[in-house]
Coordinates of C-alpha atoms in Angstrom, one line a residue:
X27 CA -6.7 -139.8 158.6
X28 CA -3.1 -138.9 159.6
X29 CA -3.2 -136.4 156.8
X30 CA -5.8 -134.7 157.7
X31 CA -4.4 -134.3 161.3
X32 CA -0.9 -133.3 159.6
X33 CA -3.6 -130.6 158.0
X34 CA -5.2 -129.5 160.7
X35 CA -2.4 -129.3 163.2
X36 CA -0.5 -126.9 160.4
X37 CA -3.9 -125.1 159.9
X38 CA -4.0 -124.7 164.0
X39 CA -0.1 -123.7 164.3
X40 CA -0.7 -120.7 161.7
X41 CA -3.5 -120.1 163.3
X42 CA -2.5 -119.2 166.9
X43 CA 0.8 -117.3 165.7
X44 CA -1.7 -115.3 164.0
X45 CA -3.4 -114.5 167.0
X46 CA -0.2 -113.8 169.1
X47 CA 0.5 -111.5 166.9
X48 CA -2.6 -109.3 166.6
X49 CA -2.9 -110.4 170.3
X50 CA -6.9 -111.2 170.0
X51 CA -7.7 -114.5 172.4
X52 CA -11.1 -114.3 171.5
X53 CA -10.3 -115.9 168.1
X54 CA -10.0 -119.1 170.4
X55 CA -13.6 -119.6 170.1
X56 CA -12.8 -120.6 166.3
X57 CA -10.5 -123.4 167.3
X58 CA -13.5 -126.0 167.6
X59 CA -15.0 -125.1 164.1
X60 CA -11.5 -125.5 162.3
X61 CA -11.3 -129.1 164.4
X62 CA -14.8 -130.3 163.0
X63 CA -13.3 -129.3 159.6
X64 CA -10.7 -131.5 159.1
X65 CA -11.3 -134.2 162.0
X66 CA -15.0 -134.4 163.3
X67 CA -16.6 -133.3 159.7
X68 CA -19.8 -133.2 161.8
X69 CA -20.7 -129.5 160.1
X70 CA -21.6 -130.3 156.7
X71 CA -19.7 -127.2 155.6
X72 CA -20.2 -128.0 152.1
X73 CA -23.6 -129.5 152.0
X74 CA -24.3 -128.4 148.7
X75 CA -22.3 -131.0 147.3
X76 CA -24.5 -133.9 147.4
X77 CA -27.2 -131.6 145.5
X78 CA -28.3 -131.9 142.4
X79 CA -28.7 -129.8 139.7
X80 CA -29.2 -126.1 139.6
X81 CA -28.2 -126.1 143.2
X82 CA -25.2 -127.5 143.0
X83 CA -23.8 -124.7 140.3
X84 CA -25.4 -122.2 141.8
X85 CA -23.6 -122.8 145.3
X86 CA -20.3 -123.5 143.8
X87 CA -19.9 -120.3 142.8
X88 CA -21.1 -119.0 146.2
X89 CA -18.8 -120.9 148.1
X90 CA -15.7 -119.7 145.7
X91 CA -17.1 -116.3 145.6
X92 CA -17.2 -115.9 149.3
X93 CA -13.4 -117.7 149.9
X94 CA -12.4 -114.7 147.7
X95 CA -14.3 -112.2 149.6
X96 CA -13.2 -113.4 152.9
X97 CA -9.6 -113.9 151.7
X98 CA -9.2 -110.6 150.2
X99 CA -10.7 -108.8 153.2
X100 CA -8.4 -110.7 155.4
X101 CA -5.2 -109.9 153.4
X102 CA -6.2 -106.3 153.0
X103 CA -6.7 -106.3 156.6
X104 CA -2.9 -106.8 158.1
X105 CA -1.0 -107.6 154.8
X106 CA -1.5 -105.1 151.9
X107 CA -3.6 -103.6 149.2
X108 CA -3.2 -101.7 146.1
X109 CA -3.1 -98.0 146.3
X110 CA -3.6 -96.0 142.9
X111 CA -2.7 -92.7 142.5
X112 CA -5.5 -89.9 141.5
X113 CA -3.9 -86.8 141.6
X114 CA -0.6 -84.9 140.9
X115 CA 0.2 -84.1 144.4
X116 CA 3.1 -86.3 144.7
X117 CA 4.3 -85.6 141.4
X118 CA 7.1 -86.1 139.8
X119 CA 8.1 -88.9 142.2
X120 CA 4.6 -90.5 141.8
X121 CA 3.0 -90.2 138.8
X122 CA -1.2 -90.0 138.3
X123 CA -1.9 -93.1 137.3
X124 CA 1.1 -95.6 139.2
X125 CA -0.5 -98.4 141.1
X126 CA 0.8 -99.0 144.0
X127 CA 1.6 -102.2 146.7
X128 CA 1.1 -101.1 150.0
X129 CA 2.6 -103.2 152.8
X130 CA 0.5 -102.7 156.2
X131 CA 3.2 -104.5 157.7
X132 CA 5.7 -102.2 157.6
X133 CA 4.2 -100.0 160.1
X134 CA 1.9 -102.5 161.5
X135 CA -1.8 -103.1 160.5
X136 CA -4.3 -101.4 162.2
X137 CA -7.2 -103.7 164.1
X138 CA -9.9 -102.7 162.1
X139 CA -11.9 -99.9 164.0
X140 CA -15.4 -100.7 161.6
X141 CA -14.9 -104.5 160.8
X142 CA -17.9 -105.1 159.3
X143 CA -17.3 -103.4 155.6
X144 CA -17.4 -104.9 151.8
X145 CA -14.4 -106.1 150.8
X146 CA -12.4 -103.4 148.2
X147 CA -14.5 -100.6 149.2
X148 CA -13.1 -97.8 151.1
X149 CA -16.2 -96.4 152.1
X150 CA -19.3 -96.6 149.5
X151 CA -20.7 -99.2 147.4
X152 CA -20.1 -97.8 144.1
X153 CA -23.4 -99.1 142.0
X154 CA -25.7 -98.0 145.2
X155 CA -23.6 -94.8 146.3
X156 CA -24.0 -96.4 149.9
X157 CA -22.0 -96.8 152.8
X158 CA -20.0 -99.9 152.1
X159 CA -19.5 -100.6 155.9
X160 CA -21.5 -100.7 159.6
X161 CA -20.4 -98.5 162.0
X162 CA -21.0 -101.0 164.7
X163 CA -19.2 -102.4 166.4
X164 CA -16.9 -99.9 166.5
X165 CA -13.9 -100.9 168.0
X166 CA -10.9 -98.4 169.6
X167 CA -7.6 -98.1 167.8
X168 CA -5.1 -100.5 168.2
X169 CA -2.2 -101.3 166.1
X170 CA 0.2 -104.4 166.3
X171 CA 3.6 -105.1 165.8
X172 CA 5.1 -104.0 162.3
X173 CA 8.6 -104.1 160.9
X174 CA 9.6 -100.5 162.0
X175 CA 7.8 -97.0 162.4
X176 CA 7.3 -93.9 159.4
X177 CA 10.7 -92.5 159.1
X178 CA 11.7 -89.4 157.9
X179 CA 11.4 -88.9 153.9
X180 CA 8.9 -91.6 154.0
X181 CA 6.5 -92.1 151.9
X182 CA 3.2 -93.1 153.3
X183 CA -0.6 -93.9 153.1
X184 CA -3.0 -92.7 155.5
X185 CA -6.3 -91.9 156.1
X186 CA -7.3 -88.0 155.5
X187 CA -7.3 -86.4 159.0
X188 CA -10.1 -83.9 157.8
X189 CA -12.3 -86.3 156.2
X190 CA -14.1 -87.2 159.8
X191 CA -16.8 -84.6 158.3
X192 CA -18.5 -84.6 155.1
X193 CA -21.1 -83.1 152.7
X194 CA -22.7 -85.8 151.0
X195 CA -22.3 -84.3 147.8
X196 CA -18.5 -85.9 146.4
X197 CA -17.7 -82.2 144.8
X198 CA -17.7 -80.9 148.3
X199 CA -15.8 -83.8 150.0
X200 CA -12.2 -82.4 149.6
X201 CA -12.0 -80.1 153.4
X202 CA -15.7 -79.4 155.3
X203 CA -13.6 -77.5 157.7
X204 CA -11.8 -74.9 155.1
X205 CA -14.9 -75.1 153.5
X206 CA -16.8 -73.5 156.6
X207 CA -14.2 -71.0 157.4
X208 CA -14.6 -69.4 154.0
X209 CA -17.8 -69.4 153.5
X210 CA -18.2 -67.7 157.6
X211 CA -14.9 -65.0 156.9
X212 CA -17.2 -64.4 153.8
X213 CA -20.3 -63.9 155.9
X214 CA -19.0 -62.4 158.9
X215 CA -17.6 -59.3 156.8
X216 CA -20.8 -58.8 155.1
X217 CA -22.5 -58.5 158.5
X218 CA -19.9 -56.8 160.4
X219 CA -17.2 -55.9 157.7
X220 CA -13.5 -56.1 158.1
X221 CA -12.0 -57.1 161.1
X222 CA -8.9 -55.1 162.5
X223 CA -6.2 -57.7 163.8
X224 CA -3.9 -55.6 164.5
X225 CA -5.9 -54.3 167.4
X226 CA -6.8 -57.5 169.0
X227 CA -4.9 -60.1 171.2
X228 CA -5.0 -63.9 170.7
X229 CA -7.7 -64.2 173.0
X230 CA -9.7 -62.0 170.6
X231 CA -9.0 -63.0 167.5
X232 CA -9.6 -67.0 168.8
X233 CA -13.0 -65.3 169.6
X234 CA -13.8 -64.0 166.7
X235 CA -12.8 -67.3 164.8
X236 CA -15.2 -68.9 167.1
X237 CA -18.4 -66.7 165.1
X238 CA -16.7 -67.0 162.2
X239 CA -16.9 -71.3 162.5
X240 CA -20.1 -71.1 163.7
X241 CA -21.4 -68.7 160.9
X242 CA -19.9 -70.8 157.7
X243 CA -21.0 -74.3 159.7
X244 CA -24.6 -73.0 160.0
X245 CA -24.4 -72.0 156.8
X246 CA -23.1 -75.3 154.6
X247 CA -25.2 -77.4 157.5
X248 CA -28.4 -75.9 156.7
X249 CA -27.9 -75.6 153.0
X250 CA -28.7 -78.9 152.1
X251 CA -29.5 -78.5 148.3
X252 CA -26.9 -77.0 147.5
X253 CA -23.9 -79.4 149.9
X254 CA -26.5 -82.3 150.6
X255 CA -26.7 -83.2 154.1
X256 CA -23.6 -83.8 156.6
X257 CA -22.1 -87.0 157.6
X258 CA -19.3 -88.3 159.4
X259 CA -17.4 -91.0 158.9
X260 CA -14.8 -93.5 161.3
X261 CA -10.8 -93.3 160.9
X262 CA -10.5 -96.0 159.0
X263 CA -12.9 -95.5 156.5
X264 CA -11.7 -92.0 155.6
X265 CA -10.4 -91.2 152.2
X266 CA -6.9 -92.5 151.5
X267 CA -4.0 -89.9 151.0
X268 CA -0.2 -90.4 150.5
X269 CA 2.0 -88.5 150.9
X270 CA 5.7 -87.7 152.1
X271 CA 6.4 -87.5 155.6
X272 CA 9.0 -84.1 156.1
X273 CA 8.0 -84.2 160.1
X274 CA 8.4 -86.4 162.8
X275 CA 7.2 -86.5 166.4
X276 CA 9.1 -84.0 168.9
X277 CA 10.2 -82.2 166.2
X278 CA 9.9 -78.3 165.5
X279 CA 9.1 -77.8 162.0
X280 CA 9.7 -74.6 159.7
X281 CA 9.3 -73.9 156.4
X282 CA 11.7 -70.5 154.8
X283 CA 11.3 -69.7 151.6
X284 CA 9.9 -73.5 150.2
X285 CA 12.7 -75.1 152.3
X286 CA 11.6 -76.8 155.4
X287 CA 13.5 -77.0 158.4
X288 CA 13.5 -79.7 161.4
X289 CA 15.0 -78.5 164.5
X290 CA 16.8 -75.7 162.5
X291 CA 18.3 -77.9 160.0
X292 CA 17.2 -78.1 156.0
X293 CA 15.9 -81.5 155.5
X294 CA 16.7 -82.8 151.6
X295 CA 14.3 -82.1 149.3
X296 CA 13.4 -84.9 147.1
X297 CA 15.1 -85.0 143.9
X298 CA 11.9 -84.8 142.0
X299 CA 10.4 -81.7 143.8
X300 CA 8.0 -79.2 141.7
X301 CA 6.9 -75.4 142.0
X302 CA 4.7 -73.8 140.2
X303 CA 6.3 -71.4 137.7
X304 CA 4.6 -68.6 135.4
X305 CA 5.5 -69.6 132.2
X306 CA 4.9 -67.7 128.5
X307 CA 5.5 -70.1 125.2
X308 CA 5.9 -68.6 122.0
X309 CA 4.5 -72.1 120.6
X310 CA 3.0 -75.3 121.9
X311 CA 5.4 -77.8 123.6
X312 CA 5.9 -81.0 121.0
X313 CA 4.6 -83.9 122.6
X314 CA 8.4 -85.5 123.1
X315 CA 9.6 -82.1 125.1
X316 CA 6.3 -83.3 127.5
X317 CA 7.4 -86.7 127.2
X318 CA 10.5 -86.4 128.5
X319 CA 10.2 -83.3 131.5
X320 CA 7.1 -85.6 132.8
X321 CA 4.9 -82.7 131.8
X322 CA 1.1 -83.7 131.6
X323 CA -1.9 -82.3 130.0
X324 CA -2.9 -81.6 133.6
X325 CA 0.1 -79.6 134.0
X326 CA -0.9 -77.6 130.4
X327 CA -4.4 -76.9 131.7
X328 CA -3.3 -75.4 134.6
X329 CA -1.0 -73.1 132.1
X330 CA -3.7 -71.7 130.1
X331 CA -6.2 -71.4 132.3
X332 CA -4.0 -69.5 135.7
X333 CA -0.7 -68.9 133.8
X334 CA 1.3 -70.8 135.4
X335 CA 2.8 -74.7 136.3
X336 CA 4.6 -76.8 138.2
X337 CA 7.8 -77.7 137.2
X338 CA 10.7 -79.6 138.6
X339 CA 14.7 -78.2 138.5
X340 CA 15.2 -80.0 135.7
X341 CA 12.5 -79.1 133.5
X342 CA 13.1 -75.4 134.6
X343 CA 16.3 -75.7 133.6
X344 CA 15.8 -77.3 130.0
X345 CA 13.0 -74.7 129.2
X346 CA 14.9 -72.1 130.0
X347 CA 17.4 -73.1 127.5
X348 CA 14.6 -73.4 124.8
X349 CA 14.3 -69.7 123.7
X350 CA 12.0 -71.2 120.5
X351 CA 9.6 -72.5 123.0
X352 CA 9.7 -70.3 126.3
X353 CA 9.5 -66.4 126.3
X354 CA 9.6 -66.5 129.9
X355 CA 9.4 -68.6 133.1
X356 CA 10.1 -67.4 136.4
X357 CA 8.8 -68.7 139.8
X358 CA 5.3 -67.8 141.3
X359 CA 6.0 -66.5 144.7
X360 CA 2.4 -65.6 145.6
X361 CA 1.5 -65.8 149.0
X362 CA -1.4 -67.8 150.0
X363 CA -2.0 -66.5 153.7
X364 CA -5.6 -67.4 154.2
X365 CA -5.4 -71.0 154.0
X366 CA -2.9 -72.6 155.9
X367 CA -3.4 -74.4 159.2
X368 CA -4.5 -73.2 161.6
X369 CA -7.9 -71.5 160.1
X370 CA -8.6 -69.7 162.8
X371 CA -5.7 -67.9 164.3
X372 CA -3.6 -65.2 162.3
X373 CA 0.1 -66.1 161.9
X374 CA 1.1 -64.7 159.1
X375 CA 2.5 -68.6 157.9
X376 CA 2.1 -69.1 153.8
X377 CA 2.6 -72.6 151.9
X378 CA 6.7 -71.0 151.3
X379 CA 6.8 -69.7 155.3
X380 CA 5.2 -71.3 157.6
X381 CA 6.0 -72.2 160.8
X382 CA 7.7 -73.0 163.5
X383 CA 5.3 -75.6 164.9
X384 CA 6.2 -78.5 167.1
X385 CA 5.3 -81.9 166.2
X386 CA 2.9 -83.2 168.7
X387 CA 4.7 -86.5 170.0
X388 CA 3.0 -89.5 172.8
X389 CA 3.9 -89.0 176.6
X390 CA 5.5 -85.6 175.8
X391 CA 4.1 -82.2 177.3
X392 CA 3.5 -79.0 175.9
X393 CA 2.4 -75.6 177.7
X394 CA -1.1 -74.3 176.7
X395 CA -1.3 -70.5 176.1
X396 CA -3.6 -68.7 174.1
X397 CA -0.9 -68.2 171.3
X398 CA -1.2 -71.6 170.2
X399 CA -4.1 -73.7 171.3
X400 CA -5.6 -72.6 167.7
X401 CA -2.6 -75.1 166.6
X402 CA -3.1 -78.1 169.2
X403 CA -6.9 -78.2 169.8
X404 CA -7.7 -80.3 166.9
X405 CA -5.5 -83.0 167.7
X406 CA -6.2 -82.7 171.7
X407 CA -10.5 -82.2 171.4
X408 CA -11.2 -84.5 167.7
X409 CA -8.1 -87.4 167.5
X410 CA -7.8 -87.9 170.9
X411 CA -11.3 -87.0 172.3
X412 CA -11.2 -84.6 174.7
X413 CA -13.4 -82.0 175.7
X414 CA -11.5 -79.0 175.3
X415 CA -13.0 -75.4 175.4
X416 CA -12.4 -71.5 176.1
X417 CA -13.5 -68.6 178.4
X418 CA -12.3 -65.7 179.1
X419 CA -8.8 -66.2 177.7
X420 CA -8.9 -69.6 179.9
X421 CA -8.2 -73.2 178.4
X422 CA -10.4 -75.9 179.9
X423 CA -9.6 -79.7 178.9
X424 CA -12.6 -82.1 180.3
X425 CA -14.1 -79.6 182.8
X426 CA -10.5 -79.1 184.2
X427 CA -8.6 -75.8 183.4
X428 CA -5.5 -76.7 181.6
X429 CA -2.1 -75.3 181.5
X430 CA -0.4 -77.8 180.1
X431 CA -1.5 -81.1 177.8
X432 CA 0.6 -84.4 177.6
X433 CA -0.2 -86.1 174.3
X434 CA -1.5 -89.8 173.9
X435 CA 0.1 -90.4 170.4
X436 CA 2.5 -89.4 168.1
X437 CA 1.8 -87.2 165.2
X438 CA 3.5 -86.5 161.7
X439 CA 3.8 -83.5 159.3
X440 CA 3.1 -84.5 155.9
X441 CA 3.7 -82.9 152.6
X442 CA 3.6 -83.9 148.4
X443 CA 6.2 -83.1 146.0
X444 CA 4.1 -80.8 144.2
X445 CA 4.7 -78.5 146.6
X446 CA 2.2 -75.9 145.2
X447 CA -0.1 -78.2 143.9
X448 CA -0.4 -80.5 147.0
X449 CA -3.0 -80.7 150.0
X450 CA -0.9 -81.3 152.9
X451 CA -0.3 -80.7 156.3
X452 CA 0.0 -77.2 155.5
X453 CA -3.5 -77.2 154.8
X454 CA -5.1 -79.3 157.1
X455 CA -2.3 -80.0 160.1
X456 CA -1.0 -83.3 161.8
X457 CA -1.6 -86.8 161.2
X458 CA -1.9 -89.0 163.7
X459 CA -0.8 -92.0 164.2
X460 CA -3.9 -93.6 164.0
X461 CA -4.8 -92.7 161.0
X462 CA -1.4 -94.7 159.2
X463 CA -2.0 -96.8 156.9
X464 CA 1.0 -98.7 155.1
X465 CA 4.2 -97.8 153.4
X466 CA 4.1 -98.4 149.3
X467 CA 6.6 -100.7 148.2
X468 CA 6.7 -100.7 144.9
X469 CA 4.6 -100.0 141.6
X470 CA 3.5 -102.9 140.4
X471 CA 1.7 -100.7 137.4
X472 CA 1.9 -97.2 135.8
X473 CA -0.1 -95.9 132.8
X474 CA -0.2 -92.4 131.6
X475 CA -3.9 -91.1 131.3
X476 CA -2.7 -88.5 128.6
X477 CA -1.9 -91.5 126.4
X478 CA -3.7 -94.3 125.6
X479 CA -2.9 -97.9 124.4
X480 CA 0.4 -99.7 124.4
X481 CA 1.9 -95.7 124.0
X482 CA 0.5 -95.0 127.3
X483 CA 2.4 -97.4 129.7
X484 CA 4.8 -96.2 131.5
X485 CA 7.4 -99.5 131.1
X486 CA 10.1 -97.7 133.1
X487 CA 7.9 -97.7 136.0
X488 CA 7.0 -101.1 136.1
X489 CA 7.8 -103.1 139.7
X490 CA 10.5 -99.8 140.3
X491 CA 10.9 -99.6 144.4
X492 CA 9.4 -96.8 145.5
X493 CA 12.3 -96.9 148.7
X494 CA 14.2 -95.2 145.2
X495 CA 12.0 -92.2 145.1
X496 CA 14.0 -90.0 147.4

């Protein structure tokens, strides 16, 4: 008996430290169930045990199987998960293909907003193509304490800002909002043809972004064979990006000629960086030249499809040295000025210039003006849930006309490594804090998908900190 009081009063201790620290009282009314456990015993938890037969075996692995459930969703919770990495956007400091451990304590986990969800699942069940999770309850955000906050040059997994809207068919998951401004540009100049920006004020051209929106988003809404039909879904249960935080909050933010700037000064590039470059080979690349600049078939598909690739300094510089295998390779400055943040404004930013934008940061203020509420209305009317519109050149936030906005969270600017090959903040804007997820650690695995068998892990990799990968 005084064992299983030692038990239970270690069992309790944990217990309660648990819930000062996600600061949840309610998980007081557990208290009397994990007393009948080890003292009382009069819940027959584990009933099944004096049956017989078929029963027996068939609830064993229940029991077990739900244990596992409930542990895993507990640990993924507030402690970590594994992250794997599906695309080249972070490239070369992560790799396609690195697993990731993702530490939710670093920043501090997240109460879960939709609690009920299957444990390992994102967001669908992947037999059923399903939602994995119930949206209610649905609880507000609230974050406890972690070991420190997203600093600058960090890594970091979060939720994809611009996933709150979806078509339900996965090819047309990536941006529903790009998606809708394209599709109403292309619309509104076959109905009205060009517009002339150079003769219009901001007022205007807001304006005419305002058709434009609700063209494409009549358009993709009502299209349902070809998009399927529109969803949303919670902050937590968004897709799961990462990405390298260049921005933090209060600061102003430039980008001159791929170099980005924070408050006027150049922040370090990461030693790993890529652009794309056109390249011309006399012959194919031997498999050890690939091998050894971290250059992937993904990489060589890009080449002879669009002519070019992303490269790092390094690999630029070997290639260039390689007049057997390069003709020439010089770096594709093209400017993409349609679609960068914000989509309905003209700036004149690109992916290379962009900028300056201020960083959005909690209790700080910022003046309203017509000039840039293209930039802050997202954050002020969708992440922190506001009703913000416009008339007559006027800005109106909950009924209320607005001159000035103080912001309830901190926001973050972030970019990938691919620099031309990434969707990032240029693309979609800020990141809230909200929608932070953890901080990778290490990689506790890395295999090449170009490569299979024993050939295609990356040993190197294996368990390397990814604090390292500056």
């Amino acid at each position: 008996m005084k064992a299983q009081w030692a038990k239970f009063v270690i069992v309790l201790a944990l217990y309660l430290l648990f819930l000062y620290w996600v600061k949840s009282w309610w998980g007081l009314l557990v208290v009397p169930f994990i007393f009948d456990a080890y003292i009382t015993k009069r819940i027959k938890w584990q009933w099944w045990k004096e049956a017989e037969g078929p029963v027996k075996f068939v609830m064993s692995w229940v029991d077990a199987l739900v244990f596992a459930l409930v542990a895993v969703y507990f640990i993924n919770l507030f402690f970590f998960q594994n992250y794997v990495i599906p695309s080249s956007s972070l490239e070369k400091s992560l790799l396609t293909g690195d697993y990731l451990f993702v530490s939710k304590v670093s920043y501090g986990p997240r109460i879960p907003q939709t609690p009920l969800t299957m444990p390992l699942t994102q967001h669908t069940l992947p037999v059923f193509e399903t939602k994995s999770y119930i949206e209610w309850p649905h609880w507000d955000y609230r974050r406890v304490s972690g070991l420190g906050k997203v600093e600058l040059n960090d890594i970091v997994v979060f939720n994809y800002p611009a996933g709150d809207t979806i078509c339900a068919k996965p090819q047309f998951q990536t941006d529903y909002y790009n998606m809708v401004y394209s599709y109403g540009e292309s619309l509104y100049q076959q109905q009205r043809g060009n517009p002339d920006f150079s003769a219009m004020n901001a007022t205007e051209i807001y304006e005419l972004y305002k058709d434009v929106y609700a063209l494409g988003r009549h358009y993709v809404d009502n299209n349902v064979q070809q998009f399927g039909k529109i969803d949303s879904r919670p902050t937590d249960r968004r897709e799961n990006y990462v990405k390298r935080c260049v921005g933090l909050p209060g600061q102003t933010l430039q980008i001159k000629d791929r170099t980005v700037y924070l408050d006027g000064k150049p922040n370090k590039e990461p030693d790993n960086v890529q652009y794309t470059y056109r390249v011309k080979l006399r012959q194919s690349l031997p498999d050890d030249v690939m091998k050894d600049l971290g250059i992937s078939m993904e990489d060589l598909t890009s080449l002879n499809q669009q002519g070019y690739m992303p490269l790092t300094r390094r690999a630029v510089a070997t290639l260039s040295k390689r007049k057997d295998l390069v003709e020439r390779i010089e770096l594709n400055t093209e400017a993409r000025l349609q679609e960068v943040y914000p989509r309905n404004a003209v700036t004149g930013w690109t992916r290379d210039n962009y900028g300056p934008v201020w960083i959005p940061k909690k209790g700080e203020k910022i003046e309203l003006t017509m000039d840039n509420i293209a930039i802050y209305e997202r954050p002020i009317r969708v992440y922190e849930g506001n009703d913000l519109k416009v008339s007559n050149g006027q800005i109106y936030i909950n009924g209320t006309l607005a001159k000035d906005y103080t912001f309830k969270m901190d926001y973050y600017w972030m970019m990938g490594d691919n620099r031309h090959n990434s969707a990032d903040s240029r693309y979609w804007g800020f990141v809230p804090e909200d929608h932070i997820v953890g901080k990778p650690i290490f990689i506790w695995w890395s295999s090449d998908p170009d490569r299979s068998g024993l050939g295609g892990i990356r040993w190197s990799r294996l368990f390397r900190w990814v604090d390292g990968i500056k």
